[in-house]
Amino acid sequence: MGIQFNDETFRNDYTYRNSPAGLARFPFPFPEDEYMYSVNIEPHTPGRKGSVFEHSFDVDEHYVSEMKDRARVLAEDPLRCQSLPHMTLAGWDLLELIMESKARDYPDMFELHKNGNKWRWVNKPLGIDDTFTFLDESTLPYGPMEYITRQAQGDFTLQDQREDNLWIEAGMVTSQADWSLDFDIGMSFHEWHAPVPLAGGMGIFDRALKFLLKLQYGAPVRRFNWTMTVDPRLDTAPETYPKWGPSKTTLNMDNVGARQHLRVELQTLYRLPRSNAIVFPIRCYLISFQDLVTVPKWGRRLHRVLQGLPQELAEYKGFARNRELLTNWLAQYDDGAPTSPGWWAED
Amino acid sequence: MSGAPRIHARVAEVIPVNALIKTFRFVPLDGGPVPPFSGGSHIVVEMNDNGTRRLNPYSLMSDPSDTSGYSISVRRDDFGRGGSLFMHNHVEPGMEMTISYPVNLFPEDARAKKHLLIAGGIGITPFIAQMAQMDAQNANFELHYAVQSRSLGQFGDELKRSYDNRVHLYYDDEGIFIDIPKLLRGQPLGTHVYTCGPKGMINAVHDLAEKAGWPKGAVHSEEFLAPPVGEPFEVELARSGKTITVGAVQSLLEAMEANGVDAPYLCRGGACGQCECDVLALEGDIEHNDHWLTPEQRASGKKIMPCVSRFSGERLVLDL
C-alpha cells in the first residue's frame, strides 16, 4: 500500500499530526486575502495529482485512525448515525458510489468484485473482506450507509428531494464542527441552514438550493468551508460541548501555535442514481497554526483573512473569544508581502 | 445543464408496439453498463434531422436496475415539429446516437404508504419503470391506465400479465373511463397519487385531489411540452452580443444553440426550470408555454423559459 497510515488520536493526548507530505497537500481554503460567503461551487472533477482533489474520495494518512475514532464515537452515542426508513435505498446508492470509487482509485487498498447482486468488498487497511447481497440489508452487519461510512473518512448526510426542497433524512456525523444530525434530521434546506449568519439575507441559500435541485447524476460538485478548532479534535458535537468547548479558554501566545487548528471541510455533492437523493460528503482536514505558517503564503493570508472577517462570522465559527490572540500570533508571519492568487502553496 | 455527461449509444432494437408507438432500446457504444436510474427519469435524445439538431426528452421505461441499456417509447405525432417522425422514420437498429444521463423530475415519494398511478396514453412510460422499481421494493402500488382503444393498449396487457390485479385498464372507445373522484376518495392515508398523460387528465387529478383535501405534496405529475410552432421572431442576447432569429418550427433555445450560444437546459419541455432567464427589455408579448413560472412571474414580464416559450412584438432582450 502506498500510504503510511499514522497511529494517532483525536482526543485525550491528541497525537494527531500531519507528515511533511500531508502538510504539502493540505487544502488551504482561501484563494484571496479576504473571505466572504459565496456559492463557491465548482465541478468535482479529478484534480491535481497528489492533491485532495485527485480522487472522488480522498484517502490519506489519517484514514485508519479516523475510522477508529468514529467507532468510539458511535459506541458512546449511536444517534450520530441515523437513517429514516425511506432513505435505505439512498444508503445503497452511497455504498456503491464509495466502493466503486475507492476500488477504481486505490486498487492496491480496496477491491470490489461483483457477480450479479453477490458482491465481495475488500478493505485492506481496515482488514475487511465481506461478501454480501446488494440491496439485501440482512447480509450486512449494519445498514448500507452505516456499513460503508464506518469505512470512509468525513461526515455524510443524505438528502431526499421532494416538493422543490431538500430534506436531511439520513447521515453519519461524527467529525462535525459543532452541529448535530440528531437535531437537524428531518429539516428542510433553509431550516438546517438557519443558524448561519448573514448568508440568508444575501440570497445565498435560495440560489444554492435552486442549483442543488438541478444537480445531475454524473456531474458532482465541490466547495470548501472552514472553521477553527482548539486541539485536533474531530468530534466537536454540541452533545459533547463540555468536553471540548472549555479548551477555548486555555489558549495563550505560547501554546496557540501548537493547539489552534484551522479546520477545513472539503464538501462534495453527488446526485445518487437509484434513489434520486443527494449525498453530501463533508471531509474534514485539520492543520495546526505552527504547521500552517511553514508555508509563508498561507501564514500571511490567514492573518489578513482573520483580520478582515465580519464579527458575526467569528462568532458563528466559534473563535470570537480568541480572535485577537490568533491575529496577534499570526502577525509575526505577515511581512506585508503580496500573496499570489489561488490557494496552492507552490503557485 | 448542458455540461452534464452524455452517453454515446447504439440503437439495439426498434420494436413497433402498435400503429402509433415504437419502442427504442439504446446500449452504450463502448459495451459498458449504463448508469442505474430511479423510476420516473427521462433522457434527452439528440437527433440530427437532416442538419436540424433536435433534442427531445423521453421517459425511460426499462427496469431501473437493468444497466445493460435504456428503453424509451415514442408516439408518432404527424403534426408536430418532427422529432417523433424522425424517430419513427429514420431511427434503425445499429444507428449511433447520443443520449443524456438520466434526470428525474418525476420521482416516487419513498415515504408513501401506497402509490396510486394514473396514466393516459403514452404517459404510461415513466410508470413502467416506476412499477418495476416499486415491485422490487415490495411497495404498495396500483395502476389505472386509460387508452383510446384495445388496439393501442399493448403496454396495459403486458403490465396486467406482470402485476395482475394491481393493474386496471380503461378504453375510451368502449366508454370505460377512470372514475377519478371515486378513486381519490377510496385511498388510505399516506397514499401519494402520480399522473402522467394528456393535459386534461393531469389538471383533473390536481383539481379533484385539491377539492378532496389531499395534501399538495402528495400529488405528483409530469408533462413534457413540445415547443409550439409560431411566427418567427427576433431576440437580442445581451451577454453574447448577438441578435438571432427564431424560426417558426424552432424553439428559442434551439435558435440560441444553432447560433453557438451555450444556454442551460435540462428537460427541454417546460418542466424543470433550468433554462429560466431574465428579460432585460420587452416591447411586445411573451407567450409563456411552460409549467415553471408562477402567474406573478409571467405577469412581471421579467422571466422567460427559452425551451418552450415564444414572443411576438418589437423587441426582446435577454440576459444571455
XYZ file of C-alpha atoms in Angstrom:
667
model
C 0.000 0.000 0.000
C 1.308 3.412 -0.975
C 0.159 5.270 2.131
C 1.818 5.028 5.546
C -1.076 5.337 7.986
C -0.499 7.355 11.164
C -1.199 5.772 14.536
C -2.717 8.829 16.206
C -5.559 10.110 18.394
C -8.093 12.929 18.054
C -8.854 13.196 21.783
C -7.159 12.987 25.193
C -3.426 13.029 24.333
C -4.039 14.370 20.807
C -1.217 12.680 18.940
C -2.715 13.714 15.573
C -0.111 15.096 13.203
C 0.435 15.897 9.543
C 3.553 14.423 7.969
C 5.617 16.691 5.685
C 3.877 15.025 2.740
C 0.469 15.546 4.383
C 1.309 19.175 5.041
C 2.350 19.720 1.426
C -1.048 18.523 0.166
C -3.146 20.304 2.790
C -6.197 22.004 1.239
C -5.809 25.633 2.293
C -9.242 27.154 1.695
C -8.523 30.830 0.978
C -7.867 31.846 -2.649
C -7.519 35.521 -1.663
C -6.754 37.724 1.357
C -10.404 38.363 2.174
C -13.188 35.936 2.935
C -16.885 36.344 2.465
C -19.592 33.840 1.645
C -20.266 32.935 -1.913
C -21.780 29.977 -3.701
C -18.218 28.920 -4.464
C -19.169 25.697 -6.209
C -17.134 24.052 -8.972
C -17.338 20.685 -10.725
C -15.807 17.882 -8.634
C -13.593 16.613 -11.406
C -10.310 14.777 -10.782
C -7.785 17.434 -9.826
C -4.037 17.872 -9.475
C -2.148 14.643 -8.908
C -1.331 14.147 -5.254
C -3.856 16.772 -4.137
C -7.025 16.108 -2.149
C -8.861 16.589 -5.461
C -7.060 13.758 -7.231
C -9.797 11.220 -6.460
C -13.530 11.289 -5.753
C -12.943 10.271 -2.119
C -9.566 11.214 -0.716
C -7.840 8.575 1.413
C -4.857 9.885 3.383
C -2.509 9.067 6.244
C -5.254 9.668 8.850
C -7.643 7.057 7.429
C -7.243 4.176 9.849
C -7.100 6.358 12.959
C -10.123 8.390 11.877
C -12.165 5.228 11.451
C -11.154 4.058 14.942
C -12.236 7.428 16.342
C -15.590 7.142 14.529
C -16.189 3.689 16.012
C -15.531 5.090 19.514
C -17.946 7.987 18.986
C -20.655 5.618 17.752
C -20.136 3.265 20.692
C -20.782 6.180 23.059
C -23.639 7.728 21.061
C -25.348 5.605 18.374
C -27.555 8.571 17.355
C -24.612 10.050 15.425
C -25.699 7.706 12.643
C -29.355 7.714 11.658
C -31.394 6.898 8.578
C -35.129 7.366 8.251
C -36.755 4.258 6.749
C -37.310 5.716 3.266
C -33.583 6.521 2.904
C -32.305 2.948 2.825
C -32.125 2.873 -0.976
C -30.042 6.077 -0.907
C -27.742 4.259 1.528
C -27.195 1.517 -1.047
C -26.515 4.173 -3.677
C -23.870 5.664 -1.403
C -22.341 2.275 -0.661
C -21.999 1.590 -4.374
C -20.565 5.044 -5.087
C -17.889 4.770 -2.397
C -16.982 1.156 -3.145
C -16.694 1.740 -6.893
C -14.726 4.961 -6.438
C -12.242 3.530 -3.955
C -11.742 0.282 -5.840
C -11.082 2.291 -9.009
C -8.857 4.959 -7.424
C -6.918 2.865 -4.889
C -6.750 -0.662 -6.320
C -3.860 -1.539 -4.002
C -6.072 -0.968 -0.930
C -9.674 -1.661 -1.972
C -11.330 -4.279 -4.195
C -14.918 -4.680 -5.301
C -15.946 -7.889 -7.061
C -19.481 -8.021 -8.454
C -21.197 -11.173 -9.543
C -24.741 -10.036 -10.212
C -26.001 -8.893 -6.815
C -23.428 -11.009 -4.964
C -20.671 -8.567 -4.074
C -17.332 -9.029 -2.359
C -15.695 -5.998 -0.751
C -12.076 -5.998 0.360
C -10.740 -3.152 2.503
C -7.104 -3.960 3.232
C -6.241 -1.026 5.546
C -9.102 -1.974 7.897
C -8.745 -5.726 7.398
C -12.252 -6.242 5.991
C -13.215 -8.902 3.455
C -17.017 -9.246 3.269
C -19.401 -10.893 0.842
C -22.981 -9.642 0.731
C -26.052 -9.316 -1.476
C -26.533 -5.840 -2.928
C -29.898 -4.365 -1.817
C -30.349 -7.039 0.887
C -29.732 -5.408 4.266
C -29.806 -8.703 6.118
C -26.473 -9.664 4.538
C -24.539 -6.748 6.112
C -23.658 -6.186 9.778
C -25.124 -2.641 9.604
C -27.455 -0.746 7.270
C -25.737 0.068 3.943
C -24.998 3.719 4.810
C -23.576 2.877 8.216
C -21.580 -0.052 6.846
C -19.760 1.980 4.212
C -19.377 5.220 6.176
C -17.681 3.334 9.000
C -15.036 2.841 6.295
C -14.950 6.323 4.750
C -13.357 9.482 6.114
C -15.534 12.535 6.646
C -19.171 13.013 7.534
C -22.046 12.164 5.226
C -25.604 13.397 5.015
C -28.257 12.104 2.641
C -30.918 14.466 1.366
C -34.248 13.380 -0.050
C -35.634 15.661 -2.776
C -39.343 16.454 -2.846
C -41.635 19.469 -3.097
C -38.793 21.536 -4.623
C -36.764 21.181 -1.462
C -34.092 19.002 0.105
C -34.652 17.200 3.409
C -31.776 15.919 5.511
C -33.032 12.477 6.428
C -30.020 10.248 6.956
C -26.411 10.704 7.912
C -23.198 9.602 9.595
C -21.895 12.597 11.514
C -19.009 12.143 13.951
C -16.427 14.719 12.817
C -18.614 17.782 12.775
C -17.954 21.451 13.530
C -20.475 21.925 16.331
C -23.699 20.773 14.695
C -25.861 17.753 15.248
C -27.525 15.257 12.956
C -29.900 14.268 15.750
C -31.066 17.886 15.916
C -31.207 18.537 12.161
C -32.669 15.275 10.885
C -35.977 15.836 9.082
C -35.284 19.518 8.403
C -35.591 21.252 5.039
C -32.713 23.120 3.386
C -33.474 26.558 4.829
C -34.243 25.119 8.254
C -30.912 23.404 8.702
C -29.035 26.457 7.410
C -30.943 28.865 9.659
C -28.103 29.329 12.208
C -25.681 30.653 9.550
C -25.435 34.460 9.896
C -25.515 36.988 7.011
C -25.835 34.479 4.168
C -29.629 34.230 4.244
C -30.061 37.942 3.649
C -27.589 37.724 0.764
C -29.839 35.227 -1.021
C -27.068 32.615 -0.903
C -29.301 29.802 0.293
C -32.049 30.456 -2.243
C -29.502 30.278 -5.046
C -27.717 27.264 -3.601
C -30.949 25.302 -3.200
C -32.041 26.092 -6.729
C -28.681 24.923 -8.019
C -28.738 21.716 -5.988
C -32.246 20.725 -7.051
C -30.836 20.529 -10.600
C -27.712 18.613 -9.626
C -27.278 15.807 -12.139
C -26.066 12.283 -11.766
C -22.549 12.042 -13.156
C -21.749 15.716 -12.521
C -20.743 16.075 -8.831
C -19.641 19.440 -7.456
C -17.444 20.639 -4.585
C -16.710 23.622 -2.377
C -14.617 24.472 0.667
C -15.794 25.557 4.061
C -13.673 26.233 7.130
C -13.732 26.944 10.837
C -11.394 26.848 13.831
C -10.876 24.149 16.459
C -8.663 24.144 19.530
C -6.707 20.871 19.618
C -7.003 18.382 16.756
C -10.390 17.043 17.748
C -12.621 15.604 15.029
C -15.745 15.152 17.137
C -16.804 18.654 18.157
C -20.517 17.941 18.549
C -22.977 20.066 20.536
C -23.769 16.938 22.517
C -20.203 16.803 23.853
C -19.576 20.563 24.181
C -18.484 20.254 27.828
C -15.635 18.001 26.666
C -14.155 20.428 24.141
C -15.753 23.882 24.496
C -13.747 24.970 27.573
C -10.452 24.379 25.729
C -11.023 27.764 24.078
C -10.310 29.419 27.417
C -6.871 27.877 27.746
C -5.080 29.414 24.757
C -2.168 31.846 25.117
C 0.651 33.212 22.938
C 2.873 30.295 23.920
C 0.545 27.432 23.066
C -1.625 28.831 20.269
C 0.737 27.672 17.509
C 0.581 24.072 18.619
C -3.022 23.893 19.787
C -5.047 26.150 17.497
C -6.090 24.315 14.316
C -7.613 25.534 11.118
C -10.394 23.103 10.243
C -11.071 22.781 6.535
C -14.052 20.999 5.068
C -13.920 19.723 1.532
C -17.612 19.423 0.772
C -18.835 17.498 -2.255
C -22.304 16.820 -3.578
C -23.421 13.909 -5.723
C -26.812 13.020 -7.165
C -27.477 9.354 -6.465
C -28.937 7.260 -9.281
C -31.436 4.780 -7.805
C -32.941 6.952 -5.093
C -32.607 10.402 -6.728
C -31.278 11.530 -3.324
C -28.253 13.799 -2.901
C -25.284 12.815 -0.775
C -23.204 15.490 0.908
C -19.794 14.166 1.986
C -18.013 16.616 4.302
C -14.353 15.717 4.613
C -12.536 17.390 7.496
C -8.840 18.316 7.407
C -7.036 19.781 10.430
C -3.790 21.761 10.466
C -2.077 23.382 13.437
C -1.152 27.055 13.143
C 2.528 26.229 13.612
C 2.397 23.821 10.659
C 0.341 26.225 8.585
C 2.838 29.100 8.855
C 5.605 26.930 7.425
C 4.037 27.881 4.104
C 4.712 31.657 4.068
C 1.844 32.388 1.687
C -0.672 30.665 3.955
C 0.599 32.353 7.138
C 0.373 35.821 5.603
C -3.010 35.199 4.094
C -4.672 33.646 7.132
C -3.594 36.679 9.179
C -5.290 39.003 6.696
C -8.426 36.868 6.358
C -8.961 36.750 10.122
C -8.333 40.471 10.497
C -10.937 41.391 7.916
C -13.594 38.877 8.884
C -17.047 40.190 9.883
C -17.522 39.730 13.621
C -20.709 37.668 13.080
C -18.657 35.046 11.270
C -16.023 34.867 14.009
C -18.857 34.316 16.473
C -20.613 31.742 14.308
C -17.393 29.845 13.761
C -16.762 29.841 17.473
C -13.452 31.748 17.832
C -14.604 35.333 18.520
C -13.210 34.969 22.039
C -9.687 34.290 20.745
C -9.752 36.275 17.535
C -7.308 38.927 18.754
C -4.953 36.309 20.155
C -4.946 34.428 16.855
C -4.307 37.523 14.740
C -1.575 38.735 17.126
C 0.189 35.403 16.870
C -0.214 35.234 13.084
C 1.041 38.825 12.706
C 4.591 37.502 13.301
C 4.311 35.680 9.993
C 2.836 38.504 7.893
C 5.629 40.650 6.455
C 3.169 42.587 4.302
C 4.387 41.000 1.065
C 1.715 40.354 -1.578
C 0.220 36.875 -1.806
C -0.263 35.124 -5.125
C -3.810 34.332 -6.264
C -5.246 30.872 -5.561
C -4.521 28.635 -2.628
C -1.852 26.257 -3.879
C 1.286 26.595 -1.776
C 3.661 26.279 -4.713
C 1.973 28.815 -7.020
C -27.410 21.831 -17.507
C -25.773 21.403 -20.851
C -22.435 20.382 -19.271
C -23.769 17.093 -17.923
C -22.335 13.814 -19.160
C -23.702 12.117 -22.271
C -23.709 8.545 -23.439
C -22.636 7.523 -26.923
C -25.114 4.803 -27.725
C -26.120 2.375 -30.437
C -29.736 1.651 -31.241
C -30.029 -2.019 -30.365
C -33.711 -2.556 -31.120
C -36.680 -0.785 -32.697
C -39.939 -2.522 -31.873
C -43.277 -1.422 -33.343
C -45.772 -1.706 -30.491
C -48.882 -0.635 -32.370
C -49.998 1.744 -35.131
C -48.686 4.796 -33.251
C -45.936 3.699 -30.884
C -42.425 2.339 -31.338
C -40.044 1.257 -28.577
C -36.341 2.039 -28.946
C -33.537 0.421 -26.983
C -30.120 2.075 -26.564
C -26.934 0.335 -25.476
C -23.586 2.063 -24.885
C -21.169 2.008 -27.799
C -18.295 1.057 -25.527
C -20.113 -2.069 -24.368
C -20.108 -0.957 -20.729
C -23.106 -0.552 -18.460
C -25.421 2.467 -18.417
C -25.948 4.164 -15.038
C -28.809 2.812 -12.944
C -31.658 5.299 -12.537
C -34.730 5.996 -10.461
C -38.204 5.286 -11.846
C -39.706 8.376 -13.478
C -36.402 9.520 -15.035
C -36.061 10.741 -18.605
C -33.187 11.053 -21.046
C -32.697 13.658 -23.741
C -32.158 12.041 -27.152
C -30.088 14.025 -29.661
C -31.181 13.783 -33.282
C -29.528 15.035 -36.410
C -32.570 15.548 -38.603
C -31.006 16.369 -41.936
C -28.971 19.242 -40.482
C -31.526 20.276 -37.860
C -30.387 19.347 -34.375
C -33.250 18.135 -32.213
C -33.006 17.231 -28.537
C -36.172 15.662 -27.174
C -36.863 14.277 -23.694
C -38.340 10.790 -23.361
C -39.165 8.891 -20.171
C -37.159 5.761 -19.504
C -39.390 2.693 -19.398
C -36.860 -0.067 -18.817
C -36.245 -1.671 -15.433
C -34.166 0.854 -13.435
C -31.898 -1.918 -12.180
C -31.110 -3.107 -15.723
C -27.794 -1.487 -16.602
C -27.407 -3.189 -19.975
C -29.291 -0.405 -21.766
C -32.230 2.003 -21.796
C -35.643 1.739 -23.445
C -37.972 4.569 -24.426
C -41.189 4.667 -26.407
C -42.172 7.353 -28.876
C -45.691 8.113 -30.016
C -45.774 9.361 -33.593
C -47.160 12.881 -33.976
C -47.825 13.574 -37.664
C -48.491 17.244 -36.983
C -45.624 18.022 -34.578
C -42.264 19.623 -35.249
C -40.720 16.436 -36.497
C -38.882 14.779 -33.603
C -41.242 11.849 -33.257
C -41.389 11.438 -37.040
C -37.611 11.367 -37.171
C -37.562 8.648 -34.517
C -40.231 6.645 -36.356
C -38.998 7.088 -39.917
C -35.218 7.283 -39.637
C -34.008 5.545 -36.499
C -32.965 1.982 -37.265
C -31.139 -0.703 -35.300
C -27.380 -0.154 -35.486
C -27.585 3.649 -35.682
C -25.300 5.598 -33.378
C -26.954 8.316 -31.298
C -26.086 10.468 -28.303
C -28.284 10.421 -25.221
C -28.032 12.241 -21.908
C -27.596 10.732 -18.462
C -30.961 10.181 -16.747
C -32.632 13.079 -14.951
C -35.615 12.588 -12.679
C -38.300 15.274 -12.483
C -40.973 12.717 -11.559
C -39.622 10.594 -8.702
C -41.678 8.452 -6.373
C -42.028 9.745 -2.831
C -40.333 6.962 -0.916
C -42.305 7.789 2.246
C -45.642 6.908 0.642
C -47.634 4.077 2.191
C -49.238 3.497 -1.187
C -48.582 4.753 -4.721
C -51.650 5.413 -6.852
C -50.606 5.724 -10.516
C -52.937 7.264 -13.097
C -51.728 7.144 -16.718
C -53.188 8.175 -20.041
C -51.840 7.071 -23.434
C -48.075 7.414 -23.907
C -47.977 8.840 -20.346
C -47.624 5.225 -19.225
C -43.872 5.089 -19.937
C -42.447 6.548 -16.675
C -44.809 4.333 -14.703
C -43.486 1.177 -16.349
C -40.049 1.886 -14.847
C -41.540 3.052 -11.553
C -43.586 -0.114 -11.185
C -40.504 -2.271 -11.741
C -38.739 -0.310 -9.006
C -41.728 -0.379 -6.645
C -42.247 -4.086 -7.199
C -38.589 -4.752 -6.334
C -39.065 -2.748 -3.122
C -42.284 -4.603 -2.261
C -44.011 -1.210 -2.291
C -47.795 -0.956 -2.407
C -48.895 0.398 -5.805
C -51.926 0.405 -8.062
C -52.068 1.496 -11.712
C -55.057 2.930 -13.548
C -54.270 3.215 -17.263
C -56.549 4.691 -19.897
C -56.001 4.308 -23.642
C -58.112 5.113 -26.713
C -58.727 1.506 -27.671
C -57.588 -2.056 -27.097
C -55.555 -1.856 -30.303
C -53.429 0.855 -28.639
C -53.329 -0.884 -25.262
C -50.451 -3.367 -25.568
C -48.462 -1.913 -22.671
C -51.517 -2.421 -20.459
C -51.791 -6.065 -21.472
C -48.135 -6.648 -20.596
C -48.437 -4.871 -17.257
C -51.542 -6.861 -16.441
C -49.573 -10.054 -17.020
C -46.775 -8.867 -14.692
C -48.771 -7.220 -11.921
C -52.246 -8.765 -12.293
C -54.879 -7.155 -10.064
C -52.701 -4.142 -9.275
C -53.359 -3.001 -12.874
C -56.706 -1.549 -14.054
C -57.269 -0.843 -17.734
C -59.744 1.588 -19.366
C -60.713 2.045 -23.036
C -62.175 5.336 -24.305
C -63.866 3.818 -27.383
C -65.722 1.330 -25.215
C -66.913 4.033 -22.858
C -64.806 2.641 -19.990
C -63.305 5.646 -18.169
C -61.383 6.137 -14.927
C -63.679 7.438 -12.192
C -61.056 9.736 -10.688
C -63.243 11.236 -7.911
C -64.166 7.767 -6.703
C -60.571 6.587 -6.926
C -59.289 9.520 -4.875
C -61.988 9.086 -2.232
C -61.153 5.482 -1.520
C -57.438 5.760 -0.668
C -55.811 5.049 2.685
C -53.980 7.849 4.498
C -50.389 8.163 3.311
C -51.243 7.488 -0.336
C -49.450 9.507 -2.991
C -51.026 9.954 -6.408
C -48.999 10.312 -9.616
C -50.350 11.201 -13.025
C -48.883 11.461 -16.494
C -50.817 11.815 -19.715
C -52.977 14.368 -21.523
C -53.240 17.830 -20.010
C -56.937 17.342 -19.228
C -56.222 14.270 -17.153
C -53.378 15.912 -15.245
C -55.443 19.000 -14.480
C -58.396 16.887 -13.394
C -56.299 14.859 -10.961
C -54.826 18.018 -9.428
C -58.196 19.786 -9.160
C -60.065 16.799 -7.768
C -57.332 15.948 -5.278
C -57.271 19.528 -4.040
C -61.052 19.579 -3.665
C -60.916 16.262 -1.810
C -58.392 17.713 0.648
C -55.272 15.842 -0.448
C -52.005 17.436 0.747
C -50.349 19.270 -2.145
C -47.120 17.311 -1.653
C -48.944 14.011 -2.154
C -49.982 14.829 -5.737
C -47.337 14.418 -8.456
C -47.466 14.877 -12.204
C -45.241 15.248 -15.208
C -45.935 16.548 -18.649
C -43.317 17.386 -21.233
C -44.457 20.034 -23.642
C -43.305 20.051 -27.194
C -42.142 23.542 -28.101
C -45.062 25.045 -30.048
C -44.674 26.344 -33.562
C -45.457 30.009 -34.287
C -44.399 33.134 -36.119
C -40.645 33.788 -36.410
C -39.286 36.470 -34.058
C -36.035 38.237 -33.237
C -34.278 38.282 -29.902
C -31.242 40.209 -28.660
C -28.862 38.340 -26.367
C -27.186 40.974 -24.204
C -24.233 38.993 -22.884
C -23.443 37.211 -26.162
C -23.917 40.448 -28.118
C -25.939 38.632 -30.768
C -29.288 39.221 -32.388
C -30.831 35.993 -33.597
C -33.982 34.961 -35.405
C -36.125 32.178 -34.009
C -37.755 30.248 -36.816
C -41.367 29.105 -36.983
C -40.677 25.493 -36.009
C -37.660 26.269 -33.865
C -37.607 26.954 -30.134
C -35.771 29.934 -28.698
C -33.358 27.507 -27.035
C -32.701 25.710 -30.323
C -32.141 29.019 -32.104
C -29.570 30.033 -29.498
C -27.777 26.705 -29.837
C -27.798 26.981 -33.619
C -26.053 30.355 -33.186
C -23.360 28.961 -30.927
C -24.773 30.221 -27.621
C -24.349 27.689 -24.816
C -27.557 28.138 -22.852
C -28.507 25.995 -19.852
C -31.191 23.322 -20.178
C -32.296 20.081 -18.638
C -35.698 18.798 -19.731
C -36.379 20.975 -22.807
C -40.062 20.508 -22.062
C -41.015 23.453 -19.846
C -40.966 21.454 -16.627
C -37.612 21.720 -14.876
C -36.802 25.436 -14.673
C -33.160 25.081 -15.636
C -33.336 27.396 -18.670
C -35.147 30.217 -16.842
C -33.637 33.523 -17.845
C -34.044 37.237 -17.168
C -35.745 39.538 -19.639
C -33.829 42.839 -19.772
C -36.117 44.698 -22.159
C -39.510 43.910 -23.596
C -41.710 45.611 -26.166
C -44.321 43.035 -27.022
C -45.821 39.889 -25.545
C -44.195 36.716 -24.278
C -46.199 33.554 -24.960
C -45.419 31.612 -21.824
C -45.843 27.904 -22.534
C -44.019 26.450 -19.521
C -45.064 24.740 -16.284
C -42.379 26.533 -14.299
C -43.044 30.256 -13.845
C -45.641 31.472 -11.371
C -48.514 33.640 -12.621
C -46.840 36.623 -10.907
C -43.536 35.982 -12.691
C -45.327 35.746 -16.023
C -47.204 38.971 -15.414
C -43.963 40.768 -14.453
C -42.538 40.294 -17.958
C -39.101 39.736 -16.399
C -38.702 35.999 -16.921
C -38.907 33.603 -19.869
C -38.294 29.883 -20.381
C -36.499 29.634 -23.736
C -37.163 25.913 -24.206
C -40.893 26.321 -24.888
C -41.900 29.997 -24.805
C -42.219 32.367 -27.745
C -42.568 36.095 -28.359
C -44.402 38.489 -30.594
C -43.653 42.193 -30.725
C -40.980 44.770 -31.418
C -38.094 43.961 -29.125
C -36.982 41.263 -26.674
C -33.612 41.450 -24.885
C -32.440 38.528 -22.736
C -29.629 38.290 -20.187
C -27.808 35.541 -22.049
